[in-house]
PDB file of C-alpha atoms in Angstrom:
ATOM      1  CA  MET A   1       0.286  -0.062   0.097  1.00  0.00           C
ATOM      2  CA  ASN A   2       0.861   3.775  -0.630  1.00  0.00           C
ATOM      3  CA  ASP A   3       0.620   6.958   0.537  1.00  0.00           C
ATOM      4  CA  ILE A   4      -2.667   7.170  -1.817  1.00  0.00           C
ATOM      5  CA  ASP A   5      -4.264   3.757  -0.426  1.00  0.00           C
ATOM      6  CA  PHE A   6      -3.677   4.960   3.094  1.00  0.00           C
ATOM      7  CA  MET A   7      -5.570   8.325   2.215  1.00  0.00           C
ATOM      8  CA  LYS A   8      -8.315   6.385   0.947  1.00  0.00           C
ATOM      9  CA  GLU A   9      -8.722   4.884   4.028  1.00  0.00           C
ATOM     10  CA  ALA A  10      -8.004   7.801   6.440  1.00  0.00           C
ATOM     11  CA  LEU A  11     -11.107   9.545   3.852  1.00  0.00           C
ATOM     12  CA  ILE A  12     -13.243   6.547   4.760  1.00  0.00           C
ATOM     13  CA  LEU A  13     -12.832   7.331   8.776  1.00  0.00           C
ATOM     14  CA  ALA A  14     -13.545  10.984   7.557  1.00  0.00           C
ATOM     15  CA  LYS A  15     -17.075   9.426   5.973  1.00  0.00           C
ATOM     16  CA  LYS A  16     -17.988   8.258   9.102  1.00  0.00           C
ATOM     17  CA  ALA A  17     -17.199  11.535  11.139  1.00  0.00           C
ATOM     18  CA  PHE A  18     -19.766  12.724   8.279  1.00  0.00           C
ATOM     19  CA  GLU A  19     -22.309  10.270   9.522  1.00  0.00           C
ATOM     20  CA  LEU A  20     -22.154  10.969  13.058  1.00  0.00           C
ATOM     21  CA  GLY A  21     -22.437  14.998  12.010  1.00  0.00           C
ATOM     22  CA  GLU A  22     -19.105  15.709  12.699  1.00  0.00           C
ATOM     23  CA  ILE A  23     -16.636  17.930  10.814  1.00  0.00           C
ATOM     24  CA  PRO A  24     -15.321  14.968   8.719  1.00  0.00           C
ATOM     25  CA  ILE A  25     -11.402  14.617   9.143  1.00  0.00           C
ATOM     26  CA  GLY A  26     -10.043  11.306   9.728  1.00  0.00           C
ATOM     27  CA  ALA A  27      -6.531  10.144  10.667  1.00  0.00           C
ATOM     28  CA  LEU A  28      -4.294   6.838  10.841  1.00  0.00           C
ATOM     29  CA  ILE A  29      -1.197   5.578  12.097  1.00  0.00           C
ATOM     30  CA  VAL A  30       0.724   3.044   9.700  1.00  0.00           C
ATOM     31  CA  ARG A  31       3.811   1.559  10.586  1.00  0.00           C
ATOM     32  CA  ASP A  32       5.655  -1.062   8.547  1.00  0.00           C
ATOM     33  CA  GLU A  33       2.885  -0.722   5.931  1.00  0.00           C
ATOM     34  CA  LYS A  34       0.265  -1.785   8.685  1.00  0.00           C
ATOM     35  CA  ILE A  35      -2.404   0.589   9.878  1.00  0.00           C
ATOM     36  CA  ILE A  36      -1.878   0.592  13.699  1.00  0.00           C
ATOM     37  CA  GLY A  37      -4.152   3.147  15.019  1.00  0.00           C
ATOM     38  CA  ARG A  38      -7.392   5.059  13.467  1.00  0.00           C
ATOM     39  CA  GLY A  39      -9.497   8.054  14.337  1.00  0.00           C
ATOM     40  CA  PHE A  40     -11.718  10.198  13.478  1.00  0.00           C
ATOM     41  CA  ASN A  41     -13.134  14.213  14.670  1.00  0.00           C
ATOM     42  CA  ARG A  42     -15.526  13.619  17.548  1.00  0.00           C
ATOM     43  CA  ARG A  43     -14.998  16.828  19.009  1.00  0.00           C
ATOM     44  CA  SER A  44     -18.931  17.359  19.200  1.00  0.00           C
ATOM     45  CA  ILE A  45     -19.797  13.358  20.498  1.00  0.00           C
ATOM     46  CA  ASP A  46     -17.024  13.103  23.021  1.00  0.00           C
ATOM     47  CA  ALA A  47     -17.733  16.859  23.724  1.00  0.00           C
ATOM     48  CA  SER A  48     -13.908  17.321  23.878  1.00  0.00           C
ATOM     49  CA  PRO A  49     -11.949  19.813  22.255  1.00  0.00           C
ATOM     50  CA  PHE A  50      -9.117  17.313  22.115  1.00  0.00           C
ATOM     51  CA  ALA A  51     -11.001  14.746  20.147  1.00  0.00           C
ATOM     52  CA  HIS A  52      -8.883  15.266  16.939  1.00  0.00           C
ATOM     53  CA  ALA A  53      -8.758  13.085  14.651  1.00  0.00           C
ATOM     54  CA  GLU A  54      -4.923  12.924  15.181  1.00  0.00           C
ATOM     55  CA  MET A  55      -4.924  12.669  18.863  1.00  0.00           C
ATOM     56  CA  LEU A  56      -7.508   9.751  18.775  1.00  0.00           C
ATOM     57  CA  ALA A  57      -5.446   7.751  16.137  1.00  0.00           C
ATOM     58  CA  MET A  58      -2.221   8.337  18.066  1.00  0.00           C
ATOM     59  CA  LYS A  59      -3.884   7.296  21.173  1.00  0.00           C
ATOM     60  CA  ASP A  60      -5.236   4.227  19.285  1.00  0.00           C
ATOM     61  CA  ALA A  61      -1.884   3.342  17.908  1.00  0.00           C
ATOM     62  CA  ALA A  62      -0.104   3.603  21.525  1.00  0.00           C
ATOM     63  CA  GLU A  63      -2.800   1.252  23.314  1.00  0.00           C
ATOM     64  CA  ASN A  64      -2.232  -1.420  20.088  1.00  0.00           C
ATOM     65  CA  MET A  65       1.248  -1.093  20.449  1.00  0.00           C
ATOM     66  CA  ARG A  66       1.910  -0.539  24.109  1.00  0.00           C
ATOM     67  CA  SER A  67       4.400   2.630  23.218  1.00  0.00           C
ATOM     68  CA  TRP A  68       4.240   5.604  22.479  1.00  0.00           C
ATOM     69  CA  ARG A  69       7.454   5.282  20.244  1.00  0.00           C
ATOM     70  CA  PHE A  70       6.673   6.852  16.725  1.00  0.00           C
ATOM     71  CA  ASP A  71       9.731   7.029  15.348  1.00  0.00           C
ATOM     72  CA  ASP A  72       8.914   4.629  12.337  1.00  0.00           C
ATOM     73  CA  CYS A  73       5.618   5.785  11.789  1.00  0.00           C
ATOM     74  CA  THR A  74       3.183   7.887   9.671  1.00  0.00           C
ATOM     75  CA  LEU A  75       0.362   9.931  10.542  1.00  0.00           C
ATOM     76  CA  TYR A  76      -1.696  10.220   7.829  1.00  0.00           C
ATOM     77  CA  VAL A  77      -4.657  13.093   8.086  1.00  0.00           C
ATOM     78  CA  THR A  78      -7.484  14.284   5.697  1.00  0.00           C
ATOM     79  CA  LEU A  79      -6.550  18.058   6.914  1.00  0.00           C
ATOM     80  CA  GLU A  80      -3.595  19.728   7.729  1.00  0.00           C
ATOM     81  CA  PRO A  81      -2.937  18.989  11.670  1.00  0.00           C
ATOM     82  CA  CYS A  82      -3.666  22.359  14.158  1.00  0.00           C
ATOM     83  CA  VAL A  83      -0.985  23.335  16.564  1.00  0.00           C
ATOM     84  CA  MET A  84      -2.507  20.963  19.069  1.00  0.00           C
ATOM     85  CA  CYS A  85      -1.918  17.973  16.905  1.00  0.00           C
ATOM     86  CA  ALA A  86       1.105  19.320  15.282  1.00  0.00           C
ATOM     87  CA  GLY A  87       3.020  19.699  18.743  1.00  0.00           C
ATOM     88  CA  ALA A  88       1.679  16.079  19.667  1.00  0.00           C
ATOM     89  CA  ALA A  89       3.022  14.586  16.793  1.00  0.00           C
ATOM     90  CA  VAL A  90       6.481  16.186  17.788  1.00  0.00           C
ATOM     91  CA  GLN A  91       6.072  15.140  21.266  1.00  0.00           C
ATOM     92  CA  CYS A  92       5.746  11.394  19.862  1.00  0.00           C
ATOM     93  CA  ARG A  93       9.045  11.610  17.708  1.00  0.00           C
ATOM     94  CA  MET A  94       6.273  10.869  14.582  1.00  0.00           C
ATOM     95  CA  LYS A  95       8.872   9.926  11.577  1.00  0.00           C
ATOM     96  CA  ARG A  96       6.252  11.245   8.946  1.00  0.00           C
ATOM     97  CA  ILE A  97       3.230  13.493   8.383  1.00  0.00           C
ATOM     98  CA  VAL A  98       0.925  13.049   5.179  1.00  0.00           C
ATOM     99  CA  PHE A  99      -2.109  15.354   4.963  1.00  0.00           C
ATOM    100  CA  GLY A 100      -4.333  15.634   2.195  1.00  0.00           C
ATOM    101  CA  THR A 101      -5.658  19.774   2.212  1.00  0.00           C
ATOM    102  CA  ARG A 102      -4.388  22.883   3.865  1.00  0.00           C
ATOM    103  CA  ASP A 103      -6.308  24.161   6.768  1.00  0.00           C
ATOM    104  CA  SER A 104      -5.799  28.030   6.014  1.00  0.00           C
ATOM    105  CA  LYS A 105      -7.098  29.332   9.055  1.00  0.00           C
ATOM    106  CA  ALA A 106      -5.752  26.775  11.606  1.00  0.00           C
ATOM    107  CA  GLY A 107      -3.321  24.804  10.209  1.00  0.00           C
ATOM    108  CA  ALA A 108       0.458  24.467  11.621  1.00  0.00           C
ATOM    109  CA  VAL A 109       2.009  22.172   8.934  1.00  0.00           C
ATOM    110  CA  GLY A 110       2.449  24.537   6.447  1.00  0.00           C
ATOM    111  CA  SER A 111      -0.256  27.344   6.984  1.00  0.00           C
ATOM    112  CA  LEU A 112      -0.167  29.204  10.148  1.00  0.00           C
ATOM    113  CA  TYR A 113       3.269  27.545  11.245  1.00  0.00           C
ATOM    114  CA  ASN A 114       5.101  24.666  10.216  1.00  0.00           C
ATOM    115  CA  ILE A 115       5.849  23.075  13.768  1.00  0.00           C
ATOM    116  CA  PRO A 116       7.343  20.000  12.899  1.00  0.00           C
ATOM    117  CA  ALA A 117       9.825  21.224  10.169  1.00  0.00           C
ATOM    118  CA  ASP A 118      11.033  23.716  12.810  1.00  0.00           C
ATOM    119  CA  LYS A 119      14.883  23.371  13.148  1.00  0.00           C
ATOM    120  CA  ARG A 120      14.663  24.903  16.522  1.00  0.00           C
ATOM    121  CA  MET A 121      12.162  22.049  17.884  1.00  0.00           C
ATOM    122  CA  TYR A 122      13.803  18.728  19.298  1.00  0.00           C
ATOM    123  CA  HIS A 123      12.673  16.794  17.107  1.00  0.00           C
ATOM    124  CA  ASN A 124      11.185  16.767  12.954  1.00  0.00           C
ATOM    125  CA  CYS A 125       9.029  14.855  10.832  1.00  0.00           C
ATOM    126  CA  LEU A 126       9.245  14.422   7.242  1.00  0.00           C
ATOM    127  CA  ILE A 127       5.937  16.145   5.614  1.00  0.00           C
ATOM    128  CA  LYS A 128       4.044  15.440   2.373  1.00  0.00           C
ATOM    129  CA  GLU A 129       0.858  16.994   1.458  1.00  0.00           C
ATOM    130  CA  GLY A 130      -1.779  17.329  -1.111  1.00  0.00           C
ATOM    131  CA  ILE A 131      -2.386  13.370  -1.223  1.00  0.00           C
ATOM    132  CA  LEU A 132      -6.336  13.132  -2.340  1.00  0.00           C
ATOM    133  CA  LYS A 133      -6.187  16.718  -1.922  1.00  0.00           C
ATOM    134  CA  ALA A 134      -9.774  17.038  -4.071  1.00  0.00           C
ATOM    135  CA  GLU A 135     -11.563  14.275  -2.270  1.00  0.00           C
ATOM    136  CA  CYS A 136     -10.030  15.922   1.383  1.00  0.00           C
ATOM    137  CA  SER A 137     -11.449  19.356   0.439  1.00  0.00           C
ATOM    138  CA  GLU A 138     -14.392  18.274  -1.102  1.00  0.00           C
ATOM    139  CA  ILE A 139     -15.872  15.809   2.008  1.00  0.00           C
ATOM    140  CA  LEU A 140     -15.575  19.107   4.114  1.00  0.00           C
ATOM    141  CA  ARG A 141     -17.055  21.509   1.348  1.00  0.00           C
ATOM    142  CA  GLU A 142     -20.082  19.338   1.207  1.00  0.00           C
ATOM    143  CA  PHE A 143     -20.538  18.823   4.647  1.00  0.00           C
ATOM    144  CA  PHE A 144     -20.139  22.743   5.471  1.00  0.00           C
ATOM    145  CA  SER A 145     -22.641  22.911   2.791  1.00  0.00           C
ATOM    146  CA  GLN A 146     -25.373  20.416   4.018  1.00  0.00           C
ATOM    147  CA  LYS A 147     -25.184  22.215   7.141  1.00  0.00           C
ATOM    148  CA  ARG A 148     -25.930  25.554   6.113  1.00  0.00           C
ATOM    149  CA  LYS A 149     -29.132  24.076   4.248  1.00  0.00           C
ATOM    150  CA  ASN A 150     -30.141  22.497   7.541  1.00  0.00           C
ATOM    151  CA  ASN A 151     -29.720  25.501   9.191  1.00  0.00           C
ATOM    152  CA  ILE A 152     -32.084  27.617   6.568  1.00  0.00           C
TER     153      ILE A 152
ATOM    154  CA  MET B   1      -6.329  34.203  46.543  1.00  0.00           C
ATOM    155  CA  ASN B   2      -4.028  35.950  43.312  1.00  0.00           C
ATOM    156  CA  ASP B   3      -1.764  34.778  41.125  1.00  0.00           C
ATOM    157  CA  ILE B   4       0.972  33.830  43.548  1.00  0.00           C
ATOM    158  CA  ASP B   5      -1.102  32.099  45.857  1.00  0.00           C
ATOM    159  CA  PHE B   6      -2.238  29.857  43.178  1.00  0.00           C
ATOM    160  CA  MET B   7       1.474  29.630  41.724  1.00  0.00           C
ATOM    161  CA  LYS B   8       2.539  27.752  45.514  1.00  0.00           C
ATOM    162  CA  GLU B   9      -0.214  25.916  44.770  1.00  0.00           C
ATOM    163  CA  ALA B  10       0.938  24.487  41.158  1.00  0.00           C
ATOM    164  CA  LEU B  11       4.436  24.538  42.989  1.00  0.00           C
ATOM    165  CA  ILE B  12       2.901  21.784  45.151  1.00  0.00           C
ATOM    166  CA  LEU B  13       2.023  20.169  42.591  1.00  0.00           C
ATOM    167  CA  ALA B  14       5.253  20.455  40.616  1.00  0.00           C
ATOM    168  CA  LYS B  15       6.988  18.483  43.888  1.00  0.00           C
ATOM    169  CA  LYS B  16       4.892  15.706  43.793  1.00  0.00           C
ATOM    170  CA  ALA B  17       5.898  14.818  40.322  1.00  0.00           C
ATOM    171  CA  PHE B  18       9.467  15.462  41.869  1.00  0.00           C
ATOM    172  CA  GLU B  19       8.838  12.626  44.282  1.00  0.00           C
ATOM    173  CA  LEU B  20       7.994  10.249  42.018  1.00  0.00           C
ATOM    174  CA  GLY B  21      10.723  11.078  39.576  1.00  0.00           C
ATOM    175  CA  GLU B  22       9.110  13.279  37.323  1.00  0.00           C
ATOM    176  CA  ILE B  23      10.418  16.226  35.891  1.00  0.00           C
ATOM    177  CA  PRO B  24       8.562  18.835  38.265  1.00  0.00           C
ATOM    178  CA  ILE B  25       5.790  20.684  36.474  1.00  0.00           C
ATOM    179  CA  GLY B  26       2.417  21.140  38.173  1.00  0.00           C
ATOM    180  CA  ALA B  27      -0.529  22.888  36.632  1.00  0.00           C
ATOM    181  CA  LEU B  28      -3.801  24.222  37.802  1.00  0.00           C
ATOM    182  CA  ILE B  29      -7.256  25.583  36.644  1.00  0.00           C
ATOM    183  CA  VAL B  30      -8.684  28.090  38.497  1.00  0.00           C
ATOM    184  CA  ARG B  31     -12.477  29.608  37.789  1.00  0.00           C
ATOM    185  CA  ASP B  32     -14.029  31.830  40.253  1.00  0.00           C
ATOM    186  CA  GLU B  33     -11.190  31.842  42.410  1.00  0.00           C
ATOM    187  CA  LYS B  34     -11.574  28.196  43.081  1.00  0.00           C
ATOM    188  CA  ILE B  35      -9.278  25.158  41.865  1.00  0.00           C
ATOM    189  CA  ILE B  36     -11.145  23.038  39.946  1.00  0.00           C
ATOM    190  CA  GLY B  37      -8.488  21.051  38.052  1.00  0.00           C
ATOM    191  CA  ARG B  38      -5.300  19.884  39.234  1.00  0.00           C
ATOM    192  CA  GLY B  39      -2.269  18.099  37.003  1.00  0.00           C
ATOM    193  CA  PHE B  40       1.698  17.185  37.242  1.00  0.00           C
ATOM    194  CA  ASN B  41       3.824  16.082  34.793  1.00  0.00           C
ATOM    195  CA  ARG B  42       3.301  12.172  34.519  1.00  0.00           C
ATOM    196  CA  ARG B  43       5.187  11.567  31.246  1.00  0.00           C
ATOM    197  CA  SER B  44       6.957   8.340  32.619  1.00  0.00           C
ATOM    198  CA  ILE B  45       4.508   7.017  34.737  1.00  0.00           C
ATOM    199  CA  ASP B  46       1.964   6.989  32.277  1.00  0.00           C
ATOM    200  CA  ALA B  47       4.382   6.535  29.372  1.00  0.00           C
ATOM    201  CA  SER B  48       2.578   8.870  27.674  1.00  0.00           C
ATOM    202  CA  PRO B  49       4.006  12.090  25.762  1.00  0.00           C
ATOM    203  CA  PHE B  50       0.622  13.625  26.131  1.00  0.00           C
ATOM    204  CA  ALA B  51       0.726  13.399  30.127  1.00  0.00           C
ATOM    205  CA  HIS B  52       1.679  17.253  30.250  1.00  0.00           C
ATOM    206  CA  ALA B  53       0.696  18.918  33.590  1.00  0.00           C
ATOM    207  CA  GLU B  54      -1.322  21.120  31.542  1.00  0.00           C
ATOM    208  CA  MET B  55      -3.090  18.336  29.628  1.00  0.00           C
ATOM    209  CA  LEU B  56      -4.180  16.617  33.058  1.00  0.00           C
ATOM    210  CA  ALA B  57      -5.097  19.552  34.566  1.00  0.00           C
ATOM    211  CA  MET B  58      -7.556  20.497  31.907  1.00  0.00           C
ATOM    212  CA  LYS B  59      -8.994  17.084  31.759  1.00  0.00           C
ATOM    213  CA  ASP B  60      -9.582  17.187  35.271  1.00  0.00           C
ATOM    214  CA  ALA B  61     -11.155  20.608  35.249  1.00  0.00           C
ATOM    215  CA  ALA B  62     -13.207  19.268  32.432  1.00  0.00           C
ATOM    216  CA  GLU B  63     -14.467  16.166  34.413  1.00  0.00           C
ATOM    217  CA  ASN B  64     -15.154  18.381  37.439  1.00  0.00           C
ATOM    218  CA  MET B  65     -17.127  21.153  35.518  1.00  0.00           C
ATOM    219  CA  ARG B  66     -18.737  18.478  33.034  1.00  0.00           C
ATOM    220  CA  SER B  67     -17.752  21.129  30.376  1.00  0.00           C
ATOM    221  CA  TRP B  68     -14.659  21.898  28.125  1.00  0.00           C
ATOM    222  CA  ARG B  69     -15.762  25.590  28.371  1.00  0.00           C
ATOM    223  CA  PHE B  70     -12.574  27.429  29.733  1.00  0.00           C
ATOM    224  CA  ASP B  71     -13.565  31.068  28.607  1.00  0.00           C
ATOM    225  CA  ASP B  72     -13.852  31.864  32.140  1.00  0.00           C
ATOM    226  CA  CYS B  73     -11.092  29.824  33.586  1.00  0.00           C
ATOM    227  CA  THR B  74      -6.955  30.572  34.324  1.00  0.00           C
ATOM    228  CA  LEU B  75      -4.426  27.598  33.559  1.00  0.00           C
ATOM    229  CA  TYR B  76      -1.329  28.058  36.423  1.00  0.00           C
ATOM    230  CA  VAL B  77       1.487  26.458  34.999  1.00  0.00           C
ATOM    231  CA  THR B  78       5.315  26.552  36.866  1.00  0.00           C
ATOM    232  CA  LEU B  79       6.748  26.365  33.368  1.00  0.00           C
ATOM    233  CA  GLU B  80       5.817  27.717  30.100  1.00  0.00           C
ATOM    234  CA  PRO B  81       3.611  25.398  27.846  1.00  0.00           C
ATOM    235  CA  CYS B  82       4.782  23.650  25.243  1.00  0.00           C
ATOM    236  CA  VAL B  83       3.545  23.681  21.391  1.00  0.00           C
ATOM    237  CA  MET B  84       1.139  20.928  21.888  1.00  0.00           C
ATOM    238  CA  CYS B  85      -0.058  22.277  25.570  1.00  0.00           C
ATOM    239  CA  ALA B  86      -0.352  25.856  24.107  1.00  0.00           C
ATOM    240  CA  GLY B  87      -2.471  24.648  20.979  1.00  0.00           C
ATOM    241  CA  ALA B  88      -4.737  22.907  23.653  1.00  0.00           C
ATOM    242  CA  ALA B  89      -5.341  26.150  25.735  1.00  0.00           C
ATOM    243  CA  VAL B  90      -6.456  27.712  22.993  1.00  0.00           C
ATOM    244  CA  GLN B  91      -8.431  24.802  21.746  1.00  0.00           C
ATOM    245  CA  CYS B  92     -10.440  25.147  25.250  1.00  0.00           C
ATOM    246  CA  ARG B  93     -10.549  28.862  24.576  1.00  0.00           C
ATOM    247  CA  MET B  94      -8.899  29.491  27.810  1.00  0.00           C
ATOM    248  CA  LYS B  95      -9.222  33.037  29.350  1.00  0.00           C
ATOM    249  CA  ARG B  96      -5.677  33.472  30.682  1.00  0.00           C
ATOM    250  CA  ILE B  97      -2.348  31.392  30.969  1.00  0.00           C
ATOM    251  CA  VAL B  98       0.034  32.176  33.753  1.00  0.00           C
ATOM    252  CA  PHE B  99       3.178  30.734  34.000  1.00  0.00           C
ATOM    253  CA  GLY B 100       6.429  31.031  36.358  1.00  0.00           C
ATOM    254  CA  THR B 101       9.376  30.171  33.995  1.00  0.00           C
ATOM    255  CA  ARG B 102      10.400  30.549  30.472  1.00  0.00           C
ATOM    256  CA  ASP B 103      11.240  26.842  28.581  1.00  0.00           C
ATOM    257  CA  SER B 104      13.913  28.534  25.866  1.00  0.00           C
ATOM    258  CA  LYS B 105      13.882  25.270  24.306  1.00  0.00           C
ATOM    259  CA  ALA B 106      10.562  24.127  23.752  1.00  0.00           C
ATOM    260  CA  GLY B 107       8.450  27.063  25.192  1.00  0.00           C
ATOM    261  CA  ALA B 108       5.260  28.447  23.174  1.00  0.00           C
ATOM    262  CA  VAL B 109       3.989  31.097  25.214  1.00  0.00           C
ATOM    263  CA  GLY B 110       6.596  33.810  24.100  1.00  0.00           C
ATOM    264  CA  SER B 111      10.105  31.429  23.727  1.00  0.00           C
ATOM    265  CA  LEU B 112       9.887  29.610  20.269  1.00  0.00           C
ATOM    266  CA  TYR B 113       6.269  31.100  19.378  1.00  0.00           C
ATOM    267  CA  ASN B 114       3.534  33.000  21.041  1.00  0.00           C
ATOM    268  CA  ILE B 115       0.773  30.697  19.952  1.00  0.00           C
ATOM    269  CA  PRO B 116      -1.678  32.190  22.411  1.00  0.00           C
ATOM    270  CA  ALA B 117      -1.064  35.723  21.622  1.00  0.00           C
ATOM    271  CA  ASP B 118      -1.099  34.833  17.650  1.00  0.00           C
ATOM    272  CA  LYS B 119      -4.299  37.213  16.004  1.00  0.00           C
ATOM    273  CA  ARG B 120      -4.331  34.664  13.238  1.00  0.00           C
ATOM    274  CA  MET B 121      -5.678  32.049  16.054  1.00  0.00           C
ATOM    275  CA  TYR B 122      -9.387  31.952  16.238  1.00  0.00           C
ATOM    276  CA  HIS B 123      -9.075  32.482  20.085  1.00  0.00           C
ATOM    277  CA  ASN B 124      -6.629  34.513  22.220  1.00  0.00           C
ATOM    278  CA  CYS B 125      -5.773  33.891  26.024  1.00  0.00           C
ATOM    279  CA  LEU B 126      -4.500  36.725  28.023  1.00  0.00           C
ATOM    280  CA  ILE B 127      -1.117  35.699  29.199  1.00  0.00           C
ATOM    281  CA  LYS B 128       1.215  36.455  32.423  1.00  0.00           C
ATOM    282  CA  GLU B 129       4.757  34.781  33.104  1.00  0.00           C
ATOM    283  CA  GLY B 130       7.114  35.163  35.867  1.00  0.00           C
ATOM    284  CA  ILE B 131       4.840  34.478  38.756  1.00  0.00           C
ATOM    285  CA  LEU B 132       7.063  32.925  41.370  1.00  0.00           C
ATOM    286  CA  LYS B 133       9.872  32.539  38.574  1.00  0.00           C
ATOM    287  CA  ALA B 134      12.812  31.544  41.067  1.00  0.00           C
ATOM    288  CA  GLU B 135      11.157  29.325  42.933  1.00  0.00           C
ATOM    289  CA  CYS B 136       9.660  27.612  39.314  1.00  0.00           C
ATOM    290  CA  SER B 137      13.509  27.535  37.844  1.00  0.00           C
ATOM    291  CA  GLU B 138      14.746  26.075  41.232  1.00  0.00           C
ATOM    292  CA  ILE B 139      12.643  23.135  41.862  1.00  0.00           C
ATOM    293  CA  LEU B 140      13.798  22.227  37.722  1.00  0.00           C
ATOM    294  CA  ARG B 141      17.187  22.954  38.450  1.00  0.00           C
ATOM    295  CA  GLU B 142      17.666  21.037  41.629  1.00  0.00           C
ATOM    296  CA  PHE B 143      15.645  17.780  39.807  1.00  0.00           C
ATOM    297  CA  PHE B 144      17.951  17.558  36.833  1.00  0.00           C
ATOM    298  CA  SER B 145      21.169  18.782  39.098  1.00  0.00           C
ATOM    299  CA  GLN B 146      20.065  15.444  41.581  1.00  0.00           C
ATOM    300  CA  LYS B 147      19.378  13.697  38.179  1.00  0.00           C
ATOM    301  CA  ARG B 148      22.700  14.129  37.263  1.00  0.00           C
ATOM    302  CA  LYS B 149      24.238  13.246  40.501  1.00  0.00           C
ATOM    303  CA  ASN B 150      22.440   9.850  40.452  1.00  0.00           C
ATOM    304  CA  ASN B 151      23.857   9.227  37.031  1.00  0.00           C
ATOM    305  CA  ILE B 152      27.661   9.317  38.214  1.00  0.00           C
TER     306      ILE B 152
END
């Protein structure tokens, strides 16, 4: 499986979030080409601002691995991580971050900041962006479009 | 109680961390002059890079309040928050962040970044630093000094 295949899996998780009325963002942790952690945005369901797709995928992977060593892992996420999640990925010493589409208002992996690439940080992650960008944007656009319609 | 009194309480939590062999950092959440959440660094004990004092104090407060609305709360922490914790405080819409001493290598509230004061973010926090700075630095210095001695 390659980056596109894994991003397709992250999109499936984003769709789960959509079906539950959550902003559709999905994330995976991959190690040795195997998915070891999954998460989707559950901010509303969990009523927690920490319940971002990436945080939940990292927790899930840590439980499955029984370790927080992510230095041979890749985080796949449909939307550019925010400051908290980018900081958490650095804390975990994540090897790579691959994301679909940018978040121009809150993204911290190229938009407002590029935290995991900042040489002053004690750890840097490799970064790849734009994988299935159109699909990752489209699901968000569709969600907010439906939401606006329902609010009329 | 004022900022100094609350920082003294955060230092008591930092001491608990010290006694358990953890880097001594303590944090509180205060609302209406009452402590509603407490946390100290448990990175080693919990074997989790997310178990920072601030994250645990926010979780504790959210459980006690049964809400993640922190817009009338203050986060007190002995050491300047890292990127993850500063991002989490913004996610929680924390009203104020009060910290003791700077973390020149990883601090994100004035040192490497000033995330909660960045006008591009969807929320800003009031920031006050230097409360019991000497005490908050000293406990860290003592911890690392003891650690070095034990490693000889």
